[in-house]
Short mmCIF file of C-alpha atoms in Angstrom, two decimals:
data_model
loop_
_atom_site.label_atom_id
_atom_site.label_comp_id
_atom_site.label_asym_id
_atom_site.label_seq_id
_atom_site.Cartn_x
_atom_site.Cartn_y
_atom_site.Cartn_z
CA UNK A 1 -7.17 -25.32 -29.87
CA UNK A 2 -5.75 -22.58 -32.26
CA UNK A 3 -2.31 -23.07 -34.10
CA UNK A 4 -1.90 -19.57 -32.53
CA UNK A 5 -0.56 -20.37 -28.82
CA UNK A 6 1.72 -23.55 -30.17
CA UNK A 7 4.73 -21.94 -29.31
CA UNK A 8 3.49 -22.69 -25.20
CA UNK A 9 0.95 -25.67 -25.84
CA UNK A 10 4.04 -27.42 -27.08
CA UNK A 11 5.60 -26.70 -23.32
CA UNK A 12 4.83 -29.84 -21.77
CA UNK A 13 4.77 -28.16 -18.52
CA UNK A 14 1.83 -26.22 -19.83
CA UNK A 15 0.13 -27.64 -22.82
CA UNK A 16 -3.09 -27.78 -24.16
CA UNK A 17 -4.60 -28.25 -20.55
CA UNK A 18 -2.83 -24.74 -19.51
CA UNK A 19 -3.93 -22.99 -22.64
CA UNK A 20 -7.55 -23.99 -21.87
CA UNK A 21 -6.97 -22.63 -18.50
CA UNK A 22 -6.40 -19.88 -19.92
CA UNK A 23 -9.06 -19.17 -22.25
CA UNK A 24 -11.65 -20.24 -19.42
CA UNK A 25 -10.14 -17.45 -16.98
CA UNK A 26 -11.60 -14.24 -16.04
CA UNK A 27 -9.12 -11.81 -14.91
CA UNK A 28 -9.23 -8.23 -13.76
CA UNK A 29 -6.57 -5.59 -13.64
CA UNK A 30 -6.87 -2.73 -11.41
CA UNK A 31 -5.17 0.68 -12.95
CA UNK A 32 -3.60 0.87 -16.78
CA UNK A 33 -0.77 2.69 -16.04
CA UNK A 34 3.20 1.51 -15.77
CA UNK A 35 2.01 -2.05 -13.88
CA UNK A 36 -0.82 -2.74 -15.70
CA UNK A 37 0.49 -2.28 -19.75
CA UNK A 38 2.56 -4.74 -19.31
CA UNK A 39 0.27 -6.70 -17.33
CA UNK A 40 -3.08 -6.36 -20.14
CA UNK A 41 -0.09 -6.54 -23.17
CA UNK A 42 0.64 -10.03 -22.28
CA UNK A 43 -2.30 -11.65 -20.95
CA UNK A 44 -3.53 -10.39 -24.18
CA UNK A 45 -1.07 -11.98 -26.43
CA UNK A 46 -0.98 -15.50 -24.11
CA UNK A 47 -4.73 -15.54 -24.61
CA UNK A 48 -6.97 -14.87 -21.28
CA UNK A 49 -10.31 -15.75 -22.45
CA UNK A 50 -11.88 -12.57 -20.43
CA UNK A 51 -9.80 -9.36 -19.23
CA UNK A 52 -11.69 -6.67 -17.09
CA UNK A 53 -9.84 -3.08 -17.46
CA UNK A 54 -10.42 -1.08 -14.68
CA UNK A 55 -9.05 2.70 -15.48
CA UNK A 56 -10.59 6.76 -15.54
CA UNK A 57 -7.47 8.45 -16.04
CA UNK A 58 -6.40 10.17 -19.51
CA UNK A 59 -3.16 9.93 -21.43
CA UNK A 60 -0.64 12.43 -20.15
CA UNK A 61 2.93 13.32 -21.65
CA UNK A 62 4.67 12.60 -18.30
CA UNK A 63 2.64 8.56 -18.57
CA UNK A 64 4.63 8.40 -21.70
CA UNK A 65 8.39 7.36 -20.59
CA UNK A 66 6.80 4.02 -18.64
CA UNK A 67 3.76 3.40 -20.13
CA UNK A 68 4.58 2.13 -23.16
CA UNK A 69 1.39 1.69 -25.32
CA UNK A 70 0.44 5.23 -25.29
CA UNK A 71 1.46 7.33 -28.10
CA UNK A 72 1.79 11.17 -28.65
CA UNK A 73 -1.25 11.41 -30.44
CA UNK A 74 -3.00 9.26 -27.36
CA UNK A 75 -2.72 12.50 -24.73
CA UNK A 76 -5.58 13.56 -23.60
CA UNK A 77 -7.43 10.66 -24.92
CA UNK A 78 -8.87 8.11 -21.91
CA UNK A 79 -6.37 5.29 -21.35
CA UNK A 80 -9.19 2.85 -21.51
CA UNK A 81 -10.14 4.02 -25.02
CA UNK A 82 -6.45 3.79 -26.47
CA UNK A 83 -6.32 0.22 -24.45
CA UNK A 84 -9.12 -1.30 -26.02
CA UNK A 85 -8.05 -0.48 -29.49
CA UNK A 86 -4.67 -1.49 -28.74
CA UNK A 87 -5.84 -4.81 -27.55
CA UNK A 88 -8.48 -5.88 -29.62
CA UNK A 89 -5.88 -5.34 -32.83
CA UNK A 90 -3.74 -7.37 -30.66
CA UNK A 91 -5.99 -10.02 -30.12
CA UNK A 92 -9.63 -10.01 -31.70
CA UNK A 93 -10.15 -13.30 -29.86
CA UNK A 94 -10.07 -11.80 -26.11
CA UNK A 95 -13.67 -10.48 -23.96
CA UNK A 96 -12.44 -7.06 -22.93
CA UNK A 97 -14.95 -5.80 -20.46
CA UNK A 98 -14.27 -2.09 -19.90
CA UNK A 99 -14.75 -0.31 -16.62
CA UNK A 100 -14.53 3.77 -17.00
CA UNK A 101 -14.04 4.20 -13.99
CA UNK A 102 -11.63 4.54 -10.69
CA UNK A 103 -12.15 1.35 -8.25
CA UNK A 104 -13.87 2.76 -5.47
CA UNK A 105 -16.09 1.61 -2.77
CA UNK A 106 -19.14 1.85 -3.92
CA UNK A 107 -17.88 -0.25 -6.75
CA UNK A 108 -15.48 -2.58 -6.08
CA UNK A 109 -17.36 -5.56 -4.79
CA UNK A 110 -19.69 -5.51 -7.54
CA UNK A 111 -16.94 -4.89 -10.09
CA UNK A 112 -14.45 -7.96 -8.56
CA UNK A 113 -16.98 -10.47 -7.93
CA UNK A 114 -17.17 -11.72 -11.48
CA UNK A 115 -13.35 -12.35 -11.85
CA UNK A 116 -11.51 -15.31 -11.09
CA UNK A 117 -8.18 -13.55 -10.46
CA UNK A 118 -7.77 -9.85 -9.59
CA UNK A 119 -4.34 -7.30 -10.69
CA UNK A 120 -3.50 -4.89 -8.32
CA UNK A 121 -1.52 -2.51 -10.97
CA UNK A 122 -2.99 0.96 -8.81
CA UNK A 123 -0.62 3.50 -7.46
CA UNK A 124 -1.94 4.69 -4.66
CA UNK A 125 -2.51 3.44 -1.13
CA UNK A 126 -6.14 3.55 -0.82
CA UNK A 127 -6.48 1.12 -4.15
CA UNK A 128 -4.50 -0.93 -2.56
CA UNK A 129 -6.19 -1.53 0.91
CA UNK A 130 -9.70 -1.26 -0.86
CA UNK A 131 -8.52 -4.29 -3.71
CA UNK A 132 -7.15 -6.36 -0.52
CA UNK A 133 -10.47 -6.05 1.52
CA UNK A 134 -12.75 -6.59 -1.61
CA UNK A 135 -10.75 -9.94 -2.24
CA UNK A 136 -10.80 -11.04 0.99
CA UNK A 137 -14.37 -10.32 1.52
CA UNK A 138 -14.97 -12.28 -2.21
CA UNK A 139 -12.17 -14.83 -1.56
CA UNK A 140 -10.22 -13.88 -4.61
CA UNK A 141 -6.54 -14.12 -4.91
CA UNK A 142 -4.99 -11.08 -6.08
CA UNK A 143 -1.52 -10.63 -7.46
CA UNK A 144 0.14 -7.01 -6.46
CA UNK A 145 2.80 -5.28 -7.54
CA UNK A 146 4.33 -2.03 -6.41
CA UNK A 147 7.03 0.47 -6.26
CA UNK A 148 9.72 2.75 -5.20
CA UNK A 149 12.29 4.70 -7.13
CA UNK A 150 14.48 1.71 -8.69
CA UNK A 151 12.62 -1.06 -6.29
CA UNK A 152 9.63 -2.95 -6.94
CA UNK A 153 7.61 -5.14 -4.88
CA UNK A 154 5.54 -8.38 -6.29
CA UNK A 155 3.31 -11.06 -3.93
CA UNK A 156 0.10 -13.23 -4.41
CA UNK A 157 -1.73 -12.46 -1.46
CA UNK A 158 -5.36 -14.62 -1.10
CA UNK A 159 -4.36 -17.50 -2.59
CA UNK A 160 -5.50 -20.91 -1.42
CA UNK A 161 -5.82 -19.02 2.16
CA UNK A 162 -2.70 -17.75 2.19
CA UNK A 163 -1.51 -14.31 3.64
CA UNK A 164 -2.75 -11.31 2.39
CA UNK A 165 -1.35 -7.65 2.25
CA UNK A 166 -2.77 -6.47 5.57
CA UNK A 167 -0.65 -9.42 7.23
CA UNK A 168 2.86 -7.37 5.70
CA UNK A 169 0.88 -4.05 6.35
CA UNK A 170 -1.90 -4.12 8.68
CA UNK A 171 -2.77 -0.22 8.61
CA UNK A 172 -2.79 1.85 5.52
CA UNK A 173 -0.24 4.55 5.50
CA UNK A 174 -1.06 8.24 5.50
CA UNK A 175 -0.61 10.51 2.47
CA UNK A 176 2.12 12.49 3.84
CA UNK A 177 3.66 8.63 5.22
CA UNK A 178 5.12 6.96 1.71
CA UNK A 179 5.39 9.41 -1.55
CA UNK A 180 4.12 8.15 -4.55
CA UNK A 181 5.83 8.16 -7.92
CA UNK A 182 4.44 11.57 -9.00
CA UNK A 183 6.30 13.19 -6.18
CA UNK A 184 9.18 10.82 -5.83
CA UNK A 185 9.91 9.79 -9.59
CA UNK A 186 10.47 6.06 -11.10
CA UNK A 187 12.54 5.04 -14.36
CA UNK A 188 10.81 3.96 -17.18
CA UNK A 189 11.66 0.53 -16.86
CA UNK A 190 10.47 -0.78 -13.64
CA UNK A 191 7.49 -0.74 -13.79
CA UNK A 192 7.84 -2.66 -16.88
CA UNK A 193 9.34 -5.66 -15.33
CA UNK A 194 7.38 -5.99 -12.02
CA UNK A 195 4.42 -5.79 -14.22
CA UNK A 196 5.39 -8.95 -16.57
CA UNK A 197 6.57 -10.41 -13.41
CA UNK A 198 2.41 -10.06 -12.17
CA UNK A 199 1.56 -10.98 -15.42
CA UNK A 200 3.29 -13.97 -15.01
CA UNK A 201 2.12 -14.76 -11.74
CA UNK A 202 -1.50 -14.57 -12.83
CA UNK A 203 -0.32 -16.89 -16.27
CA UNK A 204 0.52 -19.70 -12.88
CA UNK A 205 -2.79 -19.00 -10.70
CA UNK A 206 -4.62 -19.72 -13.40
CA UNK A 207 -3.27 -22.49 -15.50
CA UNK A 208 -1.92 -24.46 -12.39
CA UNK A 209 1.63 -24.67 -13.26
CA UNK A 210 4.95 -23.71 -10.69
CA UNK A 211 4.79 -22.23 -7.54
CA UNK A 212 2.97 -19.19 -7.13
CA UNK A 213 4.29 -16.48 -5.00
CA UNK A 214 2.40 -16.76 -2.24
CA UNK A 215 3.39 -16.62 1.39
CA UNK A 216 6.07 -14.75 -0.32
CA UNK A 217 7.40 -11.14 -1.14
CA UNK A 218 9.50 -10.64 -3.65
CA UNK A 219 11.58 -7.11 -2.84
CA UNK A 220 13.24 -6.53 -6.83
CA UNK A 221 16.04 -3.97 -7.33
CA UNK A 222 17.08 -2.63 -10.13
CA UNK A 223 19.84 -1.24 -9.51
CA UNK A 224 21.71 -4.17 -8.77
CA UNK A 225 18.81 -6.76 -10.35
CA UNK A 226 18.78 -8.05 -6.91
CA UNK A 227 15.55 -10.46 -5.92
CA UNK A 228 14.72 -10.94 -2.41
CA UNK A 229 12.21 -12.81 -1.04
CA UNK A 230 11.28 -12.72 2.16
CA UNK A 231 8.33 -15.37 4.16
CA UNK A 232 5.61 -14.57 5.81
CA UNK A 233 2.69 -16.27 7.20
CA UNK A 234 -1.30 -15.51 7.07
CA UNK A 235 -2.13 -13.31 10.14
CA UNK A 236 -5.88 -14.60 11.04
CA UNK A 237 -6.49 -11.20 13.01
CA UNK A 238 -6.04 -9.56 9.59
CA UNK A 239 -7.92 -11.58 7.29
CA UNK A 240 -11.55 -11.51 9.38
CA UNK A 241 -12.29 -9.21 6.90
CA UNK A 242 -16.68 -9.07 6.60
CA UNK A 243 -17.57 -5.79 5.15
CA UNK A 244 -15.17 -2.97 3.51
CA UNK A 245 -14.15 -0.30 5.78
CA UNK A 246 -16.56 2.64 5.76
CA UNK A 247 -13.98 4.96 3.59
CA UNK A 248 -11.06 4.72 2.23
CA UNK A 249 -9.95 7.67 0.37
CA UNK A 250 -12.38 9.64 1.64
CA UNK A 251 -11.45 9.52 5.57
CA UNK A 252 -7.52 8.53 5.37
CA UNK A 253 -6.27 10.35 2.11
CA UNK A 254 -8.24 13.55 1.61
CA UNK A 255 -6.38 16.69 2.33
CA UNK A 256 -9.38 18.15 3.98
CA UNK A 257 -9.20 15.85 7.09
CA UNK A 258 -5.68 17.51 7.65
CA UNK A 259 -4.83 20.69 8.61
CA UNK A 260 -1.20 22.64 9.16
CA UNK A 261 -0.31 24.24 11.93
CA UNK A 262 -0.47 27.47 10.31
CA UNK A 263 -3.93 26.77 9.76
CA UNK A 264 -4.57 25.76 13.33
CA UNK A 265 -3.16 28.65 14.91
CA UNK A 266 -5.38 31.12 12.62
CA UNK A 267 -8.18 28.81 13.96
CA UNK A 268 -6.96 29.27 17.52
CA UNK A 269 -6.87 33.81 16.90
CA UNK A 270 -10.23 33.44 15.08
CA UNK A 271 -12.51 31.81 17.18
CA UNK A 272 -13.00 32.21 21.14
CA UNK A 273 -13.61 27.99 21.33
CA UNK A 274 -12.19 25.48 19.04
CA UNK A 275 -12.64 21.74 20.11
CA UNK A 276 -9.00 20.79 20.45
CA UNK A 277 -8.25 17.10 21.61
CA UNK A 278 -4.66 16.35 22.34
CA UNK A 279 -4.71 12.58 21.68
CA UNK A 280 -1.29 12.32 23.98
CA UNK A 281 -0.38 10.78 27.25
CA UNK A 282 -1.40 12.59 30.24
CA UNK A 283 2.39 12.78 31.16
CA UNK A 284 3.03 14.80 28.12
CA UNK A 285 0.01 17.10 28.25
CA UNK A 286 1.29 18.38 31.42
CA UNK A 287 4.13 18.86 30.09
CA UNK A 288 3.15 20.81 27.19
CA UNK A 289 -0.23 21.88 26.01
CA UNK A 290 -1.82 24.10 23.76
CA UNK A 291 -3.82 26.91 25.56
CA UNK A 292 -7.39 25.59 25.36
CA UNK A 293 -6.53 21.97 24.73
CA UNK A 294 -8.31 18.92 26.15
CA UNK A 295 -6.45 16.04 26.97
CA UNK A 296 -7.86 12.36 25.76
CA UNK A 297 -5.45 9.89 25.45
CA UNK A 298 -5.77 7.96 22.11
CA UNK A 299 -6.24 4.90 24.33
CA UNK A 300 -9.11 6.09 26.43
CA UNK A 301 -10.51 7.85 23.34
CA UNK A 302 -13.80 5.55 23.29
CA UNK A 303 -14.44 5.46 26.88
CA UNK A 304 -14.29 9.08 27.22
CA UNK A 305 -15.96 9.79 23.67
CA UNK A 306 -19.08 11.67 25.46
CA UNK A 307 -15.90 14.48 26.54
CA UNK A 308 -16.44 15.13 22.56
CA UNK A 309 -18.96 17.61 21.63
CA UNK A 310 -19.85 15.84 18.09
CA UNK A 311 -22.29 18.24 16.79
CA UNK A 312 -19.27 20.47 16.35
CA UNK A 313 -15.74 20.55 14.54
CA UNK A 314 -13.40 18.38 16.05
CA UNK A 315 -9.89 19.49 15.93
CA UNK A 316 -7.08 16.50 16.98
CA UNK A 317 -3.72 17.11 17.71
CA UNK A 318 -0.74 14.71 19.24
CA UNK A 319 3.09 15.16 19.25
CA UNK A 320 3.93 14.40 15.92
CA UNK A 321 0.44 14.03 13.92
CA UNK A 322 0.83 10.32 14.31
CA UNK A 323 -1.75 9.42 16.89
CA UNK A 324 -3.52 12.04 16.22
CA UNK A 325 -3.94 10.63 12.49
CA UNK A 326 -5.06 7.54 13.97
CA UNK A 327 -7.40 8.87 16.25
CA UNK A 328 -8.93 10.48 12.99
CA UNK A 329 -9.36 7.44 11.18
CA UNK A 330 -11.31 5.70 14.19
CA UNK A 331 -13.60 8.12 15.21
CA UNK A 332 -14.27 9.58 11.21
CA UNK A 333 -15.31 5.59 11.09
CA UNK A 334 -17.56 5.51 13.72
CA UNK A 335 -18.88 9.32 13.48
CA UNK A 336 -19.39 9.60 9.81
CA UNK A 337 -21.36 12.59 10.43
CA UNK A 338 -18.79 14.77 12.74
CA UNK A 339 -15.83 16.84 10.92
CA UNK A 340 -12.40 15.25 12.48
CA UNK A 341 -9.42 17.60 11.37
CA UNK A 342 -6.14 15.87 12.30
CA UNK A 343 -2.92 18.45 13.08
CA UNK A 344 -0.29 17.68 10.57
CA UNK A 345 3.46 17.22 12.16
CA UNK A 346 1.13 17.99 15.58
CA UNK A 347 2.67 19.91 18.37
CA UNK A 348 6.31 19.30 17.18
CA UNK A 349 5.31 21.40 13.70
CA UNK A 350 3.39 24.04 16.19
CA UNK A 351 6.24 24.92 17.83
CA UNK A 352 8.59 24.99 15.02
CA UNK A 353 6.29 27.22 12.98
CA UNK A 354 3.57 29.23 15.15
CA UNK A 355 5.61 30.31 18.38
CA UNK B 1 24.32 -7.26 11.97
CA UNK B 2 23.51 -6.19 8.52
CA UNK B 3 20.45 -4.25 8.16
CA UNK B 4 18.95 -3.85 4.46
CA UNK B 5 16.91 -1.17 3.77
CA UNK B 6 14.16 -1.18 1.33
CA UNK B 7 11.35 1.32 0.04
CA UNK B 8 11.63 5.17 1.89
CA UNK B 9 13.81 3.71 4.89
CA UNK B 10 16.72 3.85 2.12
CA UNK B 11 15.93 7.48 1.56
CA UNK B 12 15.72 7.94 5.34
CA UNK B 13 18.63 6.44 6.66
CA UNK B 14 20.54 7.47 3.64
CA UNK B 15 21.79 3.90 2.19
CA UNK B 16 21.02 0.91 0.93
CA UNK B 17 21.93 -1.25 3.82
CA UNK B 18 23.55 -0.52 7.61
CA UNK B 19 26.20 -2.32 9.32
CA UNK B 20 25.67 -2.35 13.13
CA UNK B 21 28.74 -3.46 15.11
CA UNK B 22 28.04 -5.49 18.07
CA UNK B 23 30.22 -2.64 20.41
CA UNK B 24 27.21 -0.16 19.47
CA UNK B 25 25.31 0.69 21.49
CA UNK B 26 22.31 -1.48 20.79
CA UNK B 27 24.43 -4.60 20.58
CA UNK B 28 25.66 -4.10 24.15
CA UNK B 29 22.75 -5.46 25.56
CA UNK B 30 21.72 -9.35 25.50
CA UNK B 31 18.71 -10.60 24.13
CA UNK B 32 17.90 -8.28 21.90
CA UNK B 33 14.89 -8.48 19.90
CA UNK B 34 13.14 -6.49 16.73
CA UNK B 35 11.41 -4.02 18.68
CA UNK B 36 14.17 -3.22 20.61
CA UNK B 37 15.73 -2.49 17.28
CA UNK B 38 13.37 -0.35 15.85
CA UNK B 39 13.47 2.00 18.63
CA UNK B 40 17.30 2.07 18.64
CA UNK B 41 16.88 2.69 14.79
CA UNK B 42 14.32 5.34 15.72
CA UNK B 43 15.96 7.33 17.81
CA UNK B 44 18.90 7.35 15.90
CA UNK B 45 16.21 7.91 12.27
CA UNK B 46 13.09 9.82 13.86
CA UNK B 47 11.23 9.79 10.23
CA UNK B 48 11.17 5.76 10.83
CA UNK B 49 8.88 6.43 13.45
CA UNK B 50 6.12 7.91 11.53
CA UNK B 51 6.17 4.55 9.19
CA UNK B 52 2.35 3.39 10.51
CA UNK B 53 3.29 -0.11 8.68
CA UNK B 54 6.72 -1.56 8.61
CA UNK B 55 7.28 -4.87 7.90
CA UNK B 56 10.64 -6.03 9.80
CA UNK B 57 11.94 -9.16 8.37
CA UNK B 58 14.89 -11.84 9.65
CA UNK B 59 17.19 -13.61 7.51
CA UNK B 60 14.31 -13.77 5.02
CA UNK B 61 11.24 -14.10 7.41
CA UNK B 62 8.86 -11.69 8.21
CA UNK B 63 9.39 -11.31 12.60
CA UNK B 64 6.66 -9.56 14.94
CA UNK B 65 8.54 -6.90 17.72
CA UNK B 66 8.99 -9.96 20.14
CA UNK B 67 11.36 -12.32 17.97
CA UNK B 68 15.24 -12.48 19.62
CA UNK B 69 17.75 -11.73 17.11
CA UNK B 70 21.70 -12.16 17.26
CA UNK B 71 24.58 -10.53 15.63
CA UNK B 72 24.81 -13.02 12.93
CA UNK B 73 21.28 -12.22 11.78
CA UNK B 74 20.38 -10.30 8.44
CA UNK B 75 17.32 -7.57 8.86
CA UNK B 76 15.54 -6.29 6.74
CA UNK B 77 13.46 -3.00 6.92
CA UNK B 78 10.53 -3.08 4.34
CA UNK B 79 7.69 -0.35 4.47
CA UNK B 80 4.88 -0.03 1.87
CA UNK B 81 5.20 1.10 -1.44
CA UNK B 82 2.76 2.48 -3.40
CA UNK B 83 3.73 3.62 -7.07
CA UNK B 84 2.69 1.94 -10.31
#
């Protein structure tokens, strides 16, 4: 063992036996942005014998203030490139397998399944959902980390059959749900320390040594450096997890599965017949409907599926663009081949702007 | 009953955390439980009903709708974040 990592194989709690741990594992980490520097930085320098970077993006001024390995003379430059250099000066010792490229699902299983541990250091939702099916599906534990303005949130979810993130969060959120830090902002900082937090999470999975955070989310604010952690239990329903869902980004997060209700009502002036399917109770359709509408209630939607002509654009519409959002995701999932166009704000933004 | 909010249900309701007296009127009523509380809170915050995922947790555990909870209990509202 090299004279290099004495200053922990002296820890008695760790040792030669954790360093070896170490050098055997095979981690991957998911996005090289604010969570994952710190995350690749250190697992680095410790001495993970094999780290998969998993990144498409290029350096950009506004990365600059959080992501702390990227220089001026790095923008425009692919993170992964600047990464690698970085981290084989850092440690020449280290496999770095590179991955140009965004997780996605086509990918993901074939890119996870030869890691031991997986970092989930994305920022955006689909990631996210996509990382914790791919792991469940593979049995790998993941460690995730998030965040929110001045709060971060950090959890082991797979581990040793414990919870995973579907059992916080069973459905993904919409785009237009939770912002994400380009809209909403996040200091510098944060993202710094919830990322050494996962890095130190994964240092425990791997070499065997504390208690890993599993079972448990930790809920960090910076403003007051306040740590919560709340319990929660695996959720079997949300674990039987076989195949990955047919899309992710595609079907949940694209922009062209939603349209305003601007956009609707030129539809509606346009065209003598638009398929309109007002996913609401039958109580509140006749109370309120939109000239032309059909009424399926999101609950009867697959019984009365054959009321849906699906060789033709199918336009979905509810109260508040809730249901009508999830009506979208099931039928996009089991009609790949039909356009489903879900009303955004629904009948509550149709009123407010077209009338 | 002290109600801590996390993630966009800060932004939503405003603040960090929410005192609810037990004369409101939510705490009028016996036996409540978390569901009961998140429609209160919804009607009272409408943008916490489009949260599609919100984790609810009591004094420290995570609680499905049907859990009881008491004046003495500490809630916390936690939706998904997704920055990083």
């Amino acid at each position: 063992m090299s004279h290099r990592y004495i200053r922990q194989t002296i820890l008695k709690d760790f040792g030669v036996q954790g360093q070896q741990r170490l050098a055997n594992a095979r981690v991957l980490v998911v996005g090289l942005g604010g969570l994952g520097i710190p995350v690749v930085q250190y697992l680095n320098a410790m001495g993970i014998g094999t780290l998969g970077l998993v990144e498409q993006d290029v350096v950009d001024i506004t990365n600059l203030q959080r992501q702390v390995l990227y220089a001026e003379k790095d923008i425009g430059r692919p993170k992964l490139e600047v990464i690698l250099e970085k981290l084989q000066a850092q440690n020449s010792t280290t496999n770095l397998i590179p991955f140009g490229t965004f997780l996605n699902r086509e990918n993901a299983l074939r890119i996870i399944t030869d890691f031991d541990v997986i970092v989930d250091a994305s920022d955006n939702f689909a990631t996210r959902y996509l990382i914790n099916d791919a792991c469940i599906i593979l049995n790998k534990p993941f460690v995730y980390g998030a965040l929110h303005d001045f709060e971060g949130q950090l959890s082991v979810f797979n581990y040793k059959n414990g919870p995973s993130y579907r059992c916080l969060f069973p459905s993904m959120p919409s785009i237009n749900e939770i912002p994400n830090c380009n809209e909403n902002g996040v200091l510098g900082i944060i993202p710094g320390i919830v990322g050494n937090l996962q890095a130190l999470e994964v240092v425990k999975v791997v070499a065997g040594v504390g208690e890993v955070l599993s079972g448990k989310l930790l809920l960090y604010n910076g403003l007051n450096n306040s740590f919560v952690t709340i319990n929660f239990d695996r959720q079997p329903k949300y674990c039987d997890i076989t195949n990955l869902q047919s899309s992710y980004e595609d079907a949940i997060c694209s922009p062209e599965h939603y349209l305003s209700a601007e956009e609707l009502q030129r539809s509606l002036d346009n065209s003598s017949s638009i398929q309109l399917v007002d996913v609401r109770t039958a109580e509140e359709f006749e109370n309120y409907c939109i000239p032309g509408s059909v009424n399926i209630p999101l609950d009867s939607l697959e019984n009365q599926i054959h009321k849906i002509d699906l060789t033709d654009k199918v336009y979905l519409i509810c109260q508040s663009g809730k249901r009508s959002e999830i009506a979208l995701k099931n039928l996009q999932e089991q009609h790949p081949k039909t356009v489903f166009l879900s009303i955004f704000g629904g009948i509550n933004q149709f009123l407010a702007t077209c009338s | 009953m002290t109600i801590l909010l996390f993630g966009i249900t800060k932004d939503i309701v405003g603040s960090s955390s929410l005192s609810m007296p037990s004369s409101s009127e939510f705490g009028a009523k016996k036996n409540k439980t978390v569901g009961e509380l998140k429609e209160y809170l919804g009607r009272t915050y409408p943008a916490l009903c489009n949260l599609s995922s919100l984790a609810v947790a009591v004094n420290n555990s995570y609680a499905e709708d049907d859990k009881i909870i008491d004046n003495f209990d500490q809630i916390a509202l936690i939706p998904p974040v997704s920055g990083g």
